[in-house]
GROMACS .gro file of C-alpha atoms in nm:
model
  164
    1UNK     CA    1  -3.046  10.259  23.735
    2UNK     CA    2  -3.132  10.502  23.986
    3UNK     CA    3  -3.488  10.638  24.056
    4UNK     CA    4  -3.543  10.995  24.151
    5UNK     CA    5  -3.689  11.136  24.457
    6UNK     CA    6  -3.955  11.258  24.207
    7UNK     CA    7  -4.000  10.929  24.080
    8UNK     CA    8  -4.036  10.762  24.407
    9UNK     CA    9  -4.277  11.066  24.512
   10UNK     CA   10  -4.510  11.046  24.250
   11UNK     CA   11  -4.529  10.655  24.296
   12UNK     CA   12  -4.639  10.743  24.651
   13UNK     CA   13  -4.904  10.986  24.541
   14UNK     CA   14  -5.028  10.763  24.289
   15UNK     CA   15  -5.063  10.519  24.545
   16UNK     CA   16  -5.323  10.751  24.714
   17UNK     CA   17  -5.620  10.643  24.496
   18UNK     CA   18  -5.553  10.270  24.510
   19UNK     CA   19  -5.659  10.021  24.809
   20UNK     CA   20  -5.385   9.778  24.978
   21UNK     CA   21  -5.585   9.462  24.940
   22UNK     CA   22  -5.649   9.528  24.571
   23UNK     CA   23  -5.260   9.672  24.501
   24UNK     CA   24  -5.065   9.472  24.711
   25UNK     CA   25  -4.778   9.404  24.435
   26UNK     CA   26  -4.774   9.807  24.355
   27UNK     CA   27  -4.730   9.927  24.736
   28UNK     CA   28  -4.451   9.640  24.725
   29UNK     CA   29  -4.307   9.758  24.435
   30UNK     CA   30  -4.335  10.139  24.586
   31UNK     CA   31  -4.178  10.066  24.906
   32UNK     CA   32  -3.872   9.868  24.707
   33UNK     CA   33  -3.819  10.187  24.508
   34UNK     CA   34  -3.793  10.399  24.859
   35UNK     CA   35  -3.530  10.141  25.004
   36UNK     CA   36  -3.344  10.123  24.640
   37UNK     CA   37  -3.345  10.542  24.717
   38UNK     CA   38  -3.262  10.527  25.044
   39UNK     CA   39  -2.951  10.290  24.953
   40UNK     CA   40  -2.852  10.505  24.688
   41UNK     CA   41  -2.859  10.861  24.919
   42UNK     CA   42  -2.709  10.618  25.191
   43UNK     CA   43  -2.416  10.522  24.961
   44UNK     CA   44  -2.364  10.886  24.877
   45UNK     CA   45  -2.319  10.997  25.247
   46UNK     CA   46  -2.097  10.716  25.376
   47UNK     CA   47  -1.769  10.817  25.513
   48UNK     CA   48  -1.469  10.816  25.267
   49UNK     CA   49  -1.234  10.786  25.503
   50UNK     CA   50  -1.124  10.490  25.693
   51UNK     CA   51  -1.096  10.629  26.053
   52UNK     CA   52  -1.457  10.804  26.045
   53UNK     CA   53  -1.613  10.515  25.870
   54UNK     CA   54  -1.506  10.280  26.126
   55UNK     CA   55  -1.590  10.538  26.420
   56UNK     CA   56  -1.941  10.522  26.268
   57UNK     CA   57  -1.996  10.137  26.196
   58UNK     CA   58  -1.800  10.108  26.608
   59UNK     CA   59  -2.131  10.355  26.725
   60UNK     CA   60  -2.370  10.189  26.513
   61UNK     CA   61  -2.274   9.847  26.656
   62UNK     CA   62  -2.376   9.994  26.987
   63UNK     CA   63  -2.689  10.189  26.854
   64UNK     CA   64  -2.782   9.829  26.727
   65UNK     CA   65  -2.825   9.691  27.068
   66UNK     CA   66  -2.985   9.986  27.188
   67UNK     CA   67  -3.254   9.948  26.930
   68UNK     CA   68  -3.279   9.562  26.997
   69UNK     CA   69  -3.371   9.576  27.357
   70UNK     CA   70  -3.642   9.832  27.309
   71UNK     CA   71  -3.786   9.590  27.064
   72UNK     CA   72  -3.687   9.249  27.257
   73UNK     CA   73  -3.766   9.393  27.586
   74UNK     CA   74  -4.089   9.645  27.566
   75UNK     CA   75  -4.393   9.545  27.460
   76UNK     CA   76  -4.596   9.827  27.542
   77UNK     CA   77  -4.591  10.178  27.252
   78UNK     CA   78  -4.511  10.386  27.523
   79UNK     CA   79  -4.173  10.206  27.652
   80UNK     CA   80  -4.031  10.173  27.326
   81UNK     CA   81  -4.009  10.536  27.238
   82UNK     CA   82  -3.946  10.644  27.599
   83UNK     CA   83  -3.676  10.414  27.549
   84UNK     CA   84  -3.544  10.531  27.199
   85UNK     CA   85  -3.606  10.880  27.290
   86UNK     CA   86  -3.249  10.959  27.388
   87UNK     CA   87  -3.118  10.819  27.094
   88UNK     CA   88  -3.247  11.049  26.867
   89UNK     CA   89  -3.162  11.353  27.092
   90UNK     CA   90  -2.829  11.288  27.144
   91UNK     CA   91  -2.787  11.216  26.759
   92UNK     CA   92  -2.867  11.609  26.761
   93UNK     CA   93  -2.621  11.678  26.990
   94UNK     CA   94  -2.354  11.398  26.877
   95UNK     CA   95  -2.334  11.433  26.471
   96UNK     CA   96  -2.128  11.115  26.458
   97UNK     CA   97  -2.394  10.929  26.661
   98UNK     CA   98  -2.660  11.064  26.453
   99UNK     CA   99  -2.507  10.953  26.101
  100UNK     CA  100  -2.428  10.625  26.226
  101UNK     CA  101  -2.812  10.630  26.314
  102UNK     CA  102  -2.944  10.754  26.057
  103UNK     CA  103  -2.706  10.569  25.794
  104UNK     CA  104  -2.696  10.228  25.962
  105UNK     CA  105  -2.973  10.167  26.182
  106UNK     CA  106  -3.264  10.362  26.033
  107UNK     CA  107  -3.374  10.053  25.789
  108UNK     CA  108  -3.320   9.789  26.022
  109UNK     CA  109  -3.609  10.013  26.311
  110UNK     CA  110  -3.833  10.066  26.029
  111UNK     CA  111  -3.828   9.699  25.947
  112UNK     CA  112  -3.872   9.612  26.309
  113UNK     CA  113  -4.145   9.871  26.391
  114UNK     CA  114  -4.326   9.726  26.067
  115UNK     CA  115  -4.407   9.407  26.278
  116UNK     CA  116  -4.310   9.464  26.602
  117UNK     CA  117  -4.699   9.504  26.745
  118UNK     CA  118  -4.980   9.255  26.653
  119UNK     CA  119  -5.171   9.568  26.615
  120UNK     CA  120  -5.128   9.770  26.284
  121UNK     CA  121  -5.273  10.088  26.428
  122UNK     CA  122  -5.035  10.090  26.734
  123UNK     CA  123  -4.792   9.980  26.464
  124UNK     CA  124  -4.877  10.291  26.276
  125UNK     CA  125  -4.851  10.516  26.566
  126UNK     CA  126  -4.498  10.412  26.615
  127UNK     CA  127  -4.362  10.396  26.242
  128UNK     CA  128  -4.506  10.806  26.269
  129UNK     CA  129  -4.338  10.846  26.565
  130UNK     CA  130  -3.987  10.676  26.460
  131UNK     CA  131  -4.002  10.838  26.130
  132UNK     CA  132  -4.064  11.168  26.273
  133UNK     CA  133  -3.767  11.170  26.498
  134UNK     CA  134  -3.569  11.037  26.201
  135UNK     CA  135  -3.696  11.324  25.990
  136UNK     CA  136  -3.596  11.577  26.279
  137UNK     CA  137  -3.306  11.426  26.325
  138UNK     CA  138  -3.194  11.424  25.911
  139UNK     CA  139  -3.326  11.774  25.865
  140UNK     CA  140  -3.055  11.898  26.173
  141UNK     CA  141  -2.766  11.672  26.040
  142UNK     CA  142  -2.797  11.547  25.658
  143UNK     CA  143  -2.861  11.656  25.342
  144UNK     CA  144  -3.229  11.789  25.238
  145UNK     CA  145  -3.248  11.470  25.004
  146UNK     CA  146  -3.192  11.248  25.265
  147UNK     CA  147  -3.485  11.395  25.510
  148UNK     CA  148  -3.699  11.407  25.160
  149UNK     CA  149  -3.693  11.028  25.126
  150UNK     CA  150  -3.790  10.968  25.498
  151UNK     CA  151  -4.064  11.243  25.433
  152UNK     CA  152  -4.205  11.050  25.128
  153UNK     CA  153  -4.149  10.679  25.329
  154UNK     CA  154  -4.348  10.849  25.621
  155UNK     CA  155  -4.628  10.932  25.385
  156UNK     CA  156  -4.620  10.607  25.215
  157UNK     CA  157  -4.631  10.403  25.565
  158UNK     CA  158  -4.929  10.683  25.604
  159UNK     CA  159  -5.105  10.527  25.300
  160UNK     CA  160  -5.019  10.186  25.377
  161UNK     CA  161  -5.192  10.148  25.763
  162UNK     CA  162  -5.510  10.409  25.676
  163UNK     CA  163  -5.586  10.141  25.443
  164UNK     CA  164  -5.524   9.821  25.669
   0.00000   0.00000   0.00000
């Protein structure tokens, strides 16, 4: 069973009147119904083909170790998106490099950023700033539905760190 971007939207919103500490099990159970979204919207846009679905998983594989050393290597807010930077401009620039971002990497930096600092503000600051460029980056390149799920992830990470 799928759930709607509606569905997922209004859990967000209804998340806006509720405390972390008190509703940890119903900001879980929010954020599982954005990723069960996300999968489904991801599923929709994967390449049919053969030839352009292994051109994208071959420049994912690279993205991947892109996105590792800025986490492995730079410990410091400021080096990790001067460092990721480029990736999402060229994805504007390169389509092919920004759907094999956007499709294959995107969870796997937002699980990162999630605990990548032992600060949850500077945390914060950078799940804004790497869903941002994802959103920028989806709105040139995907369909709307696909930057409206980021959108409505961005605003529940929003609700999630105000509150911790």
């Amino acid at each position: 069973m799928n759930v709607s971007l509606e569905e997922t939207k209004a859990a967000v919103n209804n998340l806006k009147s509720k405390n972390f500490s008190d509703n940890k099990q119903l900001y879980d159970e929010t954020e599982a119904k954005i990723i069960k979204q996300k999968d489904y919207i991801r599923n929709k846009l994967m390449p049919d083909n053969k030839q352009e679905d292994e051109r994208i998983k071959e420049i994912a594989s690279k993205l991947s170790s892109h996105i590792r050393v800025a986490f492995d290597d730079f410990d410091n807010m400021d080096e990790v998106t001067n460092y990721l930077t480029p990736a999402f401009q060229r994805g504007k620039v390169d389509k092919a490099y920004g759907r094999a971002l956007l499709l294959m990497e995107e969870n796997t930096m937002i699980e990162q950023v999630k605990v990548h600092f032992d600060d949850s503000k500077t945390n914060a600051k950078l799940m804004d700033y790497i869903l941002t460029e994802l959103i920028e980056l989806s709105t040139e390149i995907m369909p709307n539905e696909y930057s409206e799920i980021l959108t409505i992830e961005r605003s529940y990470f929003e609700l999630l760190y105000s509150d911790n």
